[in-house]
PDB file of C-alpha atoms in Angstrom:
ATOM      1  CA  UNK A   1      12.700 -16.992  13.451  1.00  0.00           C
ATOM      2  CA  UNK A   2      12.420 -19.975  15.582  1.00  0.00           C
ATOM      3  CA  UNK A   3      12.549 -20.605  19.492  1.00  0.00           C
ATOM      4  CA  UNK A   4      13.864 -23.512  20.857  1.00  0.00           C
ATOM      5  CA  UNK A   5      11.049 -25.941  21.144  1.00  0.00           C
ATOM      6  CA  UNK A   6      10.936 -25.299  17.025  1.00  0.00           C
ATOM      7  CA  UNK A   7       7.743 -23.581  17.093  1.00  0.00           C
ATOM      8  CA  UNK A   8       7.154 -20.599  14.835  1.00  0.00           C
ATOM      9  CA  UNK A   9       7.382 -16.974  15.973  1.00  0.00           C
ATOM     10  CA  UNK A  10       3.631 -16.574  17.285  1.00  0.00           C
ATOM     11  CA  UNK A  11       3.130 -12.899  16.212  1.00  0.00           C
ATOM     12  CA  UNK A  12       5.460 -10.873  17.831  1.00  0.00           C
ATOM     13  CA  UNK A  13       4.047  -7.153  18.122  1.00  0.00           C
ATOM     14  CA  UNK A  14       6.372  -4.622  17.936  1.00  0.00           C
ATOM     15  CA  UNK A  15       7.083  -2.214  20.560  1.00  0.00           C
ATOM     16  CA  UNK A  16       7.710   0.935  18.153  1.00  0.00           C
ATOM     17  CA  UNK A  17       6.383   1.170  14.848  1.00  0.00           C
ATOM     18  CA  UNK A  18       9.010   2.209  12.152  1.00  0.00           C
ATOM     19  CA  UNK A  19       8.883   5.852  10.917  1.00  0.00           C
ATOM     20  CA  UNK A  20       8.415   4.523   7.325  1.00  0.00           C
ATOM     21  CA  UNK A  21       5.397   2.257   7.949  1.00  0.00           C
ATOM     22  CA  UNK A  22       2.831   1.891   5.488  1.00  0.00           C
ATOM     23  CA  UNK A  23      -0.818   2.574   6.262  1.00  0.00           C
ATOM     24  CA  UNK A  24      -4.159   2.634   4.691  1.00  0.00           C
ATOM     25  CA  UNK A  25      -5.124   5.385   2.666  1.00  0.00           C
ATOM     26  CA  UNK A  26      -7.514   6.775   5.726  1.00  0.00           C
ATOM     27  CA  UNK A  27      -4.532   7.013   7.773  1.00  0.00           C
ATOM     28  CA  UNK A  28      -2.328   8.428   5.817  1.00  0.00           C
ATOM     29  CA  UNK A  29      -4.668  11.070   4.349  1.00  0.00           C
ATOM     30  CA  UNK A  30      -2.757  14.852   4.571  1.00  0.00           C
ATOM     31  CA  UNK A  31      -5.695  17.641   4.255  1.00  0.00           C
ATOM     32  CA  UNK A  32      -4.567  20.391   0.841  1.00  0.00           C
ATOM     33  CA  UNK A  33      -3.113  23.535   1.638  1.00  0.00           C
ATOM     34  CA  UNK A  34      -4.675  26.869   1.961  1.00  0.00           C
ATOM     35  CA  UNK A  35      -7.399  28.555   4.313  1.00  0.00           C
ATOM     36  CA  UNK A  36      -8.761  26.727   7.558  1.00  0.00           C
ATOM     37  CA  UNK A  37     -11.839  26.751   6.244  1.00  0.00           C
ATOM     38  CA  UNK A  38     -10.747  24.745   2.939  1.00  0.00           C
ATOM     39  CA  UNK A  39      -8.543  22.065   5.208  1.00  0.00           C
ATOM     40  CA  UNK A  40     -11.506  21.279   7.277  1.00  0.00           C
ATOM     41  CA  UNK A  41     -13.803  20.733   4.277  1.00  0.00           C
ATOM     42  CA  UNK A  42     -11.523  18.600   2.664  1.00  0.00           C
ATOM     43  CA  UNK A  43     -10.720  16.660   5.724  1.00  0.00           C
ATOM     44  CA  UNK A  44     -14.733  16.683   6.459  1.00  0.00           C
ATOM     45  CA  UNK A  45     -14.773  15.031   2.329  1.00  0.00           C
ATOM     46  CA  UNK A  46     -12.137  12.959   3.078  1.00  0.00           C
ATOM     47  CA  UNK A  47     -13.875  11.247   6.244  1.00  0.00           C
ATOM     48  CA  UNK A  48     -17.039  10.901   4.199  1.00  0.00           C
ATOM     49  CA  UNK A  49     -15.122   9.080   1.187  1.00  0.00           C
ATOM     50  CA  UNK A  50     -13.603   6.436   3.938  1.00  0.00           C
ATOM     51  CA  UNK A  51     -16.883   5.788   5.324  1.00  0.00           C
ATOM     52  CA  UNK A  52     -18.501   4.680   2.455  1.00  0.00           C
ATOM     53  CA  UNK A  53     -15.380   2.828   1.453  1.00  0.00           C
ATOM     54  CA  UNK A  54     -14.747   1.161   4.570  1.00  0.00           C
ATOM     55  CA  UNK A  55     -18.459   0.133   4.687  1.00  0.00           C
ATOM     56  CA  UNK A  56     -17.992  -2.749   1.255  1.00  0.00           C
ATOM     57  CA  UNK A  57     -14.558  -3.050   2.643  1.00  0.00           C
ATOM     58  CA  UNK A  58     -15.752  -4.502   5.598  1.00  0.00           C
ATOM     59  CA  UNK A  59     -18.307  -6.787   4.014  1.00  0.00           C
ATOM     60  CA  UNK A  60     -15.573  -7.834   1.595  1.00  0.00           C
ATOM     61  CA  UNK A  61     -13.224  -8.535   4.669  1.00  0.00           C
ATOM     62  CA  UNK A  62     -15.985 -10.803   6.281  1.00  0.00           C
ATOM     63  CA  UNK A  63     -16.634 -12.684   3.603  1.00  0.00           C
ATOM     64  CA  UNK A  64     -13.055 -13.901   3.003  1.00  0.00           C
ATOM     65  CA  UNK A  65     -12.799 -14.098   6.866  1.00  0.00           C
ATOM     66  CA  UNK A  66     -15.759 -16.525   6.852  1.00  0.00           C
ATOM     67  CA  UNK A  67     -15.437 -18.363   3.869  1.00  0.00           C
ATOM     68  CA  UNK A  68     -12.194 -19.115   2.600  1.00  0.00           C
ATOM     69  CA  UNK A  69     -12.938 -21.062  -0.245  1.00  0.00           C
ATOM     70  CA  UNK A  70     -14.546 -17.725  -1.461  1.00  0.00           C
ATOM     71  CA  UNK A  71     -13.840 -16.547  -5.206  1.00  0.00           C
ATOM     72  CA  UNK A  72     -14.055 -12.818  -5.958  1.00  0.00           C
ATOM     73  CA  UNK A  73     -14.664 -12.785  -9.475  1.00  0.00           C
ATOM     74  CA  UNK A  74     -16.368  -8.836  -9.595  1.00  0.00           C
ATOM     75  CA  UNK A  75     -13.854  -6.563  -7.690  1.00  0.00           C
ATOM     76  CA  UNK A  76     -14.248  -3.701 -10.106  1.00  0.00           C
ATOM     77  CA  UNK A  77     -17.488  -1.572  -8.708  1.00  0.00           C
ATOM     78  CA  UNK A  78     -15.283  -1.714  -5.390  1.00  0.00           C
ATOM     79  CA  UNK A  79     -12.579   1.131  -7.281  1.00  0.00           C
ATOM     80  CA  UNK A  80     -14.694   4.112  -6.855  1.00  0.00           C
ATOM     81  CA  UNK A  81     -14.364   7.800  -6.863  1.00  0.00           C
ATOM     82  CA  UNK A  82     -14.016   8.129  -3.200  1.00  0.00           C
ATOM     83  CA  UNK A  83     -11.597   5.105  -3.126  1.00  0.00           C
ATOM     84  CA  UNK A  84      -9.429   7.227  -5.825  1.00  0.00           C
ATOM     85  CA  UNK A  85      -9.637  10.394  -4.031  1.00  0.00           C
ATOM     86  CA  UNK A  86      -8.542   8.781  -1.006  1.00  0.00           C
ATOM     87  CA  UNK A  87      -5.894   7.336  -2.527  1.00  0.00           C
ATOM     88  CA  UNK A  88      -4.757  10.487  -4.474  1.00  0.00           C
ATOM     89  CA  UNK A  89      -4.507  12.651  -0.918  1.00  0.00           C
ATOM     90  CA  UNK A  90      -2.460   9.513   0.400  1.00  0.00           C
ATOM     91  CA  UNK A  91       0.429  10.178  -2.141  1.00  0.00           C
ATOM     92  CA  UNK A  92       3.521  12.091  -1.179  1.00  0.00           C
ATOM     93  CA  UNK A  93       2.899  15.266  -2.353  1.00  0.00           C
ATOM     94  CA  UNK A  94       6.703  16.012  -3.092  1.00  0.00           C
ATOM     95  CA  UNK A  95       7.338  12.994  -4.911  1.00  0.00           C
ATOM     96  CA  UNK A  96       9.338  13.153  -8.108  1.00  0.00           C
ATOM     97  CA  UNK A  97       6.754  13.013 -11.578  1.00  0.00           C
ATOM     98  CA  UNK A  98       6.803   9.621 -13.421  1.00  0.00           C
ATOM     99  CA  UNK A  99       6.880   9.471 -17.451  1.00  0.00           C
ATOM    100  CA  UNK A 100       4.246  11.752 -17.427  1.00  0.00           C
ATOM    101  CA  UNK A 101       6.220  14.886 -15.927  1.00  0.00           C
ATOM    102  CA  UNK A 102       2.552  15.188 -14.109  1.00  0.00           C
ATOM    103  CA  UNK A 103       3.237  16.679 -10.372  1.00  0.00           C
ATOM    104  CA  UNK A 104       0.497  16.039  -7.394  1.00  0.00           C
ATOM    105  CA  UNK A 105       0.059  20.099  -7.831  1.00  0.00           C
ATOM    106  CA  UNK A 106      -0.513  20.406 -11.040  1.00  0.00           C
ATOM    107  CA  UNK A 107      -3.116  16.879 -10.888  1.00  0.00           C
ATOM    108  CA  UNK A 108      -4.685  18.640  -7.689  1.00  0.00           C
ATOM    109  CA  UNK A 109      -5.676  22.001  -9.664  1.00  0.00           C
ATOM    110  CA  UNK A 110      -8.758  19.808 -11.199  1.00  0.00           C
ATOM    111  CA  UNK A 111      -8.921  16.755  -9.000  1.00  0.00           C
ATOM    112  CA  UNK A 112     -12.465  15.859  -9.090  1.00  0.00           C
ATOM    113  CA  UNK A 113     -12.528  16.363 -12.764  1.00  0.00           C
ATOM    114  CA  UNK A 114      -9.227  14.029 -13.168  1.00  0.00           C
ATOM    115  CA  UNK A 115     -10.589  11.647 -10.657  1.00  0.00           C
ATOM    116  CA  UNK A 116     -13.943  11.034 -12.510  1.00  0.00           C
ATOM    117  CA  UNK A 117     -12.016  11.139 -15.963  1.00  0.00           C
ATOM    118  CA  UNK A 118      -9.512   8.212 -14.678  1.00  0.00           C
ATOM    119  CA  UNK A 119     -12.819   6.491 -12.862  1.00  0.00           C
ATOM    120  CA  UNK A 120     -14.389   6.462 -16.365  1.00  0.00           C
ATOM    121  CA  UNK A 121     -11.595   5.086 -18.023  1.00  0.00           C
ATOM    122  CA  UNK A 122     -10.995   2.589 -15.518  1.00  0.00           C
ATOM    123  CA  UNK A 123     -14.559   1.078 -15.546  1.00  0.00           C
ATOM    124  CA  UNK A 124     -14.869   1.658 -19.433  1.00  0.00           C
ATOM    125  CA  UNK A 125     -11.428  -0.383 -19.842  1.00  0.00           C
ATOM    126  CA  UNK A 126     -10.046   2.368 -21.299  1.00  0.00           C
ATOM    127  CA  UNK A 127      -7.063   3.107 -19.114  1.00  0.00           C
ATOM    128  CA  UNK A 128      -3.622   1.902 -19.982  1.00  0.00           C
ATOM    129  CA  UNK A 129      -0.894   2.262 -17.371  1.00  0.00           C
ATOM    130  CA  UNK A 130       2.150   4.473 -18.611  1.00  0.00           C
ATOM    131  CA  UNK A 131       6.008   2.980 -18.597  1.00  0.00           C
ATOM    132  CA  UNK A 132       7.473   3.542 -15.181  1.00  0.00           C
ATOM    133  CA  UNK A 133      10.888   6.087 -15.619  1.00  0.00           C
ATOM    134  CA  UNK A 134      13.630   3.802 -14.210  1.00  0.00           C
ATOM    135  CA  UNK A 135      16.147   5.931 -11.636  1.00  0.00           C
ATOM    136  CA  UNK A 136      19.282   4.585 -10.539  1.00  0.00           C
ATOM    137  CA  UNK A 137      20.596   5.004  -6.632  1.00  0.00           C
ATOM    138  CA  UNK A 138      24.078   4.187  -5.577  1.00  0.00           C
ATOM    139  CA  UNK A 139      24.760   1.722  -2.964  1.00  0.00           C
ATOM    140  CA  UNK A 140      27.525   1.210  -0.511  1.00  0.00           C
ATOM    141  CA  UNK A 141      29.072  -1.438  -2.209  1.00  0.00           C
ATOM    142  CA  UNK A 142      29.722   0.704  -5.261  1.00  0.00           C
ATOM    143  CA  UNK A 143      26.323  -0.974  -7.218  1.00  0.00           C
ATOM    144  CA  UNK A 144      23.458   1.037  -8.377  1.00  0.00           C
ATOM    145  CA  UNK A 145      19.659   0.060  -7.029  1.00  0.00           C
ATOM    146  CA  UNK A 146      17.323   0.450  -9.854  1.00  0.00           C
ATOM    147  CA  UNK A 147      14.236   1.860  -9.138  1.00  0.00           C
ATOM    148  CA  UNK A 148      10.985   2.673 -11.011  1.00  0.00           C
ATOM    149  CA  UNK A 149       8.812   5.561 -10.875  1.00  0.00           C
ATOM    150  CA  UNK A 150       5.257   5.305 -11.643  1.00  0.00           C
ATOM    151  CA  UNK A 151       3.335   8.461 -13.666  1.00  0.00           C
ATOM    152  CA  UNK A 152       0.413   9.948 -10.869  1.00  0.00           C
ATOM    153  CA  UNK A 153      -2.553   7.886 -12.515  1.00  0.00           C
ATOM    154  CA  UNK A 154      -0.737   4.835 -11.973  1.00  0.00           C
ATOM    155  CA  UNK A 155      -0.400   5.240  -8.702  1.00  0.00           C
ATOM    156  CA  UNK A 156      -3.652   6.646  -7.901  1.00  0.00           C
ATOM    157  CA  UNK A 157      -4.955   3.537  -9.970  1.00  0.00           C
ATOM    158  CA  UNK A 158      -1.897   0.927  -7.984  1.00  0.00           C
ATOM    159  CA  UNK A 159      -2.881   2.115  -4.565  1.00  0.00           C
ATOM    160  CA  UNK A 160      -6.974   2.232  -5.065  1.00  0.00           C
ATOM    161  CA  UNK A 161      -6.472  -1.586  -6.198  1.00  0.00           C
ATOM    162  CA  UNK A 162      -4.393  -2.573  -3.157  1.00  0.00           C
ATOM    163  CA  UNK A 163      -6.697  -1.437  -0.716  1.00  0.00           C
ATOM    164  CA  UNK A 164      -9.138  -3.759  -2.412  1.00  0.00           C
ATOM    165  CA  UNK A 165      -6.896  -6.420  -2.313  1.00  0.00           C
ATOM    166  CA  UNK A 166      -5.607  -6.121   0.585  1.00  0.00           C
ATOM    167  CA  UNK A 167      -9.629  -6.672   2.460  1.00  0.00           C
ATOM    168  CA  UNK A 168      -9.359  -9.804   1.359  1.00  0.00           C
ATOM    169  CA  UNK A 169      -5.735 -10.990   1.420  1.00  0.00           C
ATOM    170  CA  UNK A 170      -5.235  -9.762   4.900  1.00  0.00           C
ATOM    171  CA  UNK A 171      -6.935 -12.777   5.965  1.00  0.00           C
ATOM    172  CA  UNK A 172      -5.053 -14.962   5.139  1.00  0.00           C
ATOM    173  CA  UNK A 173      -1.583 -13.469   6.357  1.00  0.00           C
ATOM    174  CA  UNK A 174      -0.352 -14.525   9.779  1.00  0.00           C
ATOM    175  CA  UNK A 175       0.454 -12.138  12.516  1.00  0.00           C
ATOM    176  CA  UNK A 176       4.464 -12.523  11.784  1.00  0.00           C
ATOM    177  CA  UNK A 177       4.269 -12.351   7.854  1.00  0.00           C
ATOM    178  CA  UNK A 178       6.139  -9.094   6.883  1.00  0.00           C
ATOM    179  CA  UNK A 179       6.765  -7.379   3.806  1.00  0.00           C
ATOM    180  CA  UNK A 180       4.704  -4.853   1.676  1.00  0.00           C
ATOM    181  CA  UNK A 181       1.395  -4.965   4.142  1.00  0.00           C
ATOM    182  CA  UNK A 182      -0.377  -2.371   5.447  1.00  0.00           C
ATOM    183  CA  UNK A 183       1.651  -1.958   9.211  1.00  0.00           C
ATOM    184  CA  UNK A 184       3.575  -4.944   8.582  1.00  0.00           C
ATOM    185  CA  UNK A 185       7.017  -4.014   6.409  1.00  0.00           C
ATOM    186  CA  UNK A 186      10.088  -4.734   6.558  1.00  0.00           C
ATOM    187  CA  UNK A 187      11.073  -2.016   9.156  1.00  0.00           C
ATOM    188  CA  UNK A 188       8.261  -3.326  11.524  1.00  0.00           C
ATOM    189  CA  UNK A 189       9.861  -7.194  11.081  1.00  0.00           C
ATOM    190  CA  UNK A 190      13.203  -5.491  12.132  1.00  0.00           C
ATOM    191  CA  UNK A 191      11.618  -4.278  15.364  1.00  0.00           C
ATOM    192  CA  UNK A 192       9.868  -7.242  15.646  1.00  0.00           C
ATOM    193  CA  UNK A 193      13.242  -9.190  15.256  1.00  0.00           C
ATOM    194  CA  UNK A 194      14.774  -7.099  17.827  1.00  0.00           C
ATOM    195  CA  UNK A 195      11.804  -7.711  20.561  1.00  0.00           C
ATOM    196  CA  UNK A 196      11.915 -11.073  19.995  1.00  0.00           C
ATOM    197  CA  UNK A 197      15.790 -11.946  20.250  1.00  0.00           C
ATOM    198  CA  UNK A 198      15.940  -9.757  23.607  1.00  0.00           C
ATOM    199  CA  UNK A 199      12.828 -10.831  25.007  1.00  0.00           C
ATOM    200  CA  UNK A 200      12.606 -14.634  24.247  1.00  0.00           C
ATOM    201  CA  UNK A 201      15.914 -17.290  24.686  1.00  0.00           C
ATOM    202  CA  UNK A 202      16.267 -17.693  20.963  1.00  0.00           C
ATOM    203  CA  UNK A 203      18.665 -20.944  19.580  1.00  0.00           C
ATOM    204  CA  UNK A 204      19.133 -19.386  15.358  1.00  0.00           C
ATOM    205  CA  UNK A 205      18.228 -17.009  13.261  1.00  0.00           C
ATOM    206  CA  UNK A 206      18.541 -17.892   9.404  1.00  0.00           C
ATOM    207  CA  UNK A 207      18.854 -14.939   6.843  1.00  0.00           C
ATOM    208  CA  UNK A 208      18.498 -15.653   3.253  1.00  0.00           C
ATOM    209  CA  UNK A 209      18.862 -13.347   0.473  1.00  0.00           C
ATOM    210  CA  UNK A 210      16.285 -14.822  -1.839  1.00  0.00           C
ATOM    211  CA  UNK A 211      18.527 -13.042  -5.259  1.00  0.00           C
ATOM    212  CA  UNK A 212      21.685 -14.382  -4.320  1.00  0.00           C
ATOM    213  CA  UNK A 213      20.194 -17.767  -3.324  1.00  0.00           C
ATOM    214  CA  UNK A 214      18.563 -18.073  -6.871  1.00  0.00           C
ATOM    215  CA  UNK A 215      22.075 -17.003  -8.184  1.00  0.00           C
ATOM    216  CA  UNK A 216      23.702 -19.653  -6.322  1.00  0.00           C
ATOM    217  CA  UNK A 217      21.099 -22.518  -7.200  1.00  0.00           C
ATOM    218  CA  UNK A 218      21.296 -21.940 -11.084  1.00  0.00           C
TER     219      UNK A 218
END
């Protein structure tokens, strides 16, 4: 979006924050089900797992702040136990089982077993990422969206590596850059777009649909 004068959109914050908004795994930690006593020591765990991870994260995060010509070449150590726990209790617990017919439930029965089992394999090399079962959703226009669903590891492993990622990455992204960031998709660039237009005297907006422009240019 541009204003007048041609200048870029400076970071427009938006006013609400879409229901559907991703956020780090801290955030979006649920505690397990069952006694009081068992929620608070899991949420008491989980609080100690995202202080030592926040702890590298930060350093990580200041070093790419402070030196951009930085190269990460040993990101590994960083994909800890904690960081997989936290980023096992950050999955939707009702979400539908990948390849692996493996539900949260049945992976949360022995979690710290699984979770130093996966760590193991991770660090040893030994992990291998399942195929992803593709599901089809109808759209409006009649089409189908294809969509793939990861088996539980994968995720685990997907999300674990993001947050990693995403310490150092983050600082390079501008405030208006949208899409697939932590606080920052595509339903907080729509209410974004919609403070913007009714806040600011706005001359065009340009949509482009990256697929059908690619279909178009070839």
């Amino acid at each position: 979006m541009m204003y007048g004068g041609g200048r870029s959109d400076p970071g427009i914050v938006a006013v609400k924050l879409a229901n559907n908004a991703e956020q780090p795994a801290a955030e979006s930690v649920e505690p397990r089900t069952g006694t009081k006593g068992n929620a608070d020591q899991q949420s008491t765990r989980q609080a100690q797992d995202w202080g030592s991870v926040s702890q590298a994260l930060a350093r990580m995060r200041q070093a790419a702040k402070q030196r951009k010509k930085e190269r990460f070449t040993s990101l590994l150590h960083h994909v800890s136990v904690d960081l997989l726990r936290l980023s096992f209790f950050a999955l939707k617990k009702d979400a539908a089982p990948g390849v692996d017919g493996l539900a949260w439930r049945d992976y949360e029965a022995n979690v710290e077993g699984n979770l130093e089992d996966l760590h193991d394999r991770v660090h040893r090399g030994a992990y291998r990422a399942l195929p992803s079962r593709r599901q089809y959703i109808p759209k409006a226009d009649g089409r189908q969206r294809p969509i793939a669903i990861c088996a539980l590891e994968d995720k685990i492993v997907q999300r674990a590596i993001a947050v990693v990622l995403n310490a150092i990455y983050e600082e390079d992204f501008l405030g208006f850059s949208y899409g697939f960031r932590p606080k920052c998709s595509q339903h907080d660039a729509l209410d974004a777009l919609i403070v913007g237009i009714t806040t600011t005297k706005v001359n065009w907006i340009l949509e482009v649909d990256i697929r059908s422009f690619l279909d178009v240019a070839s």
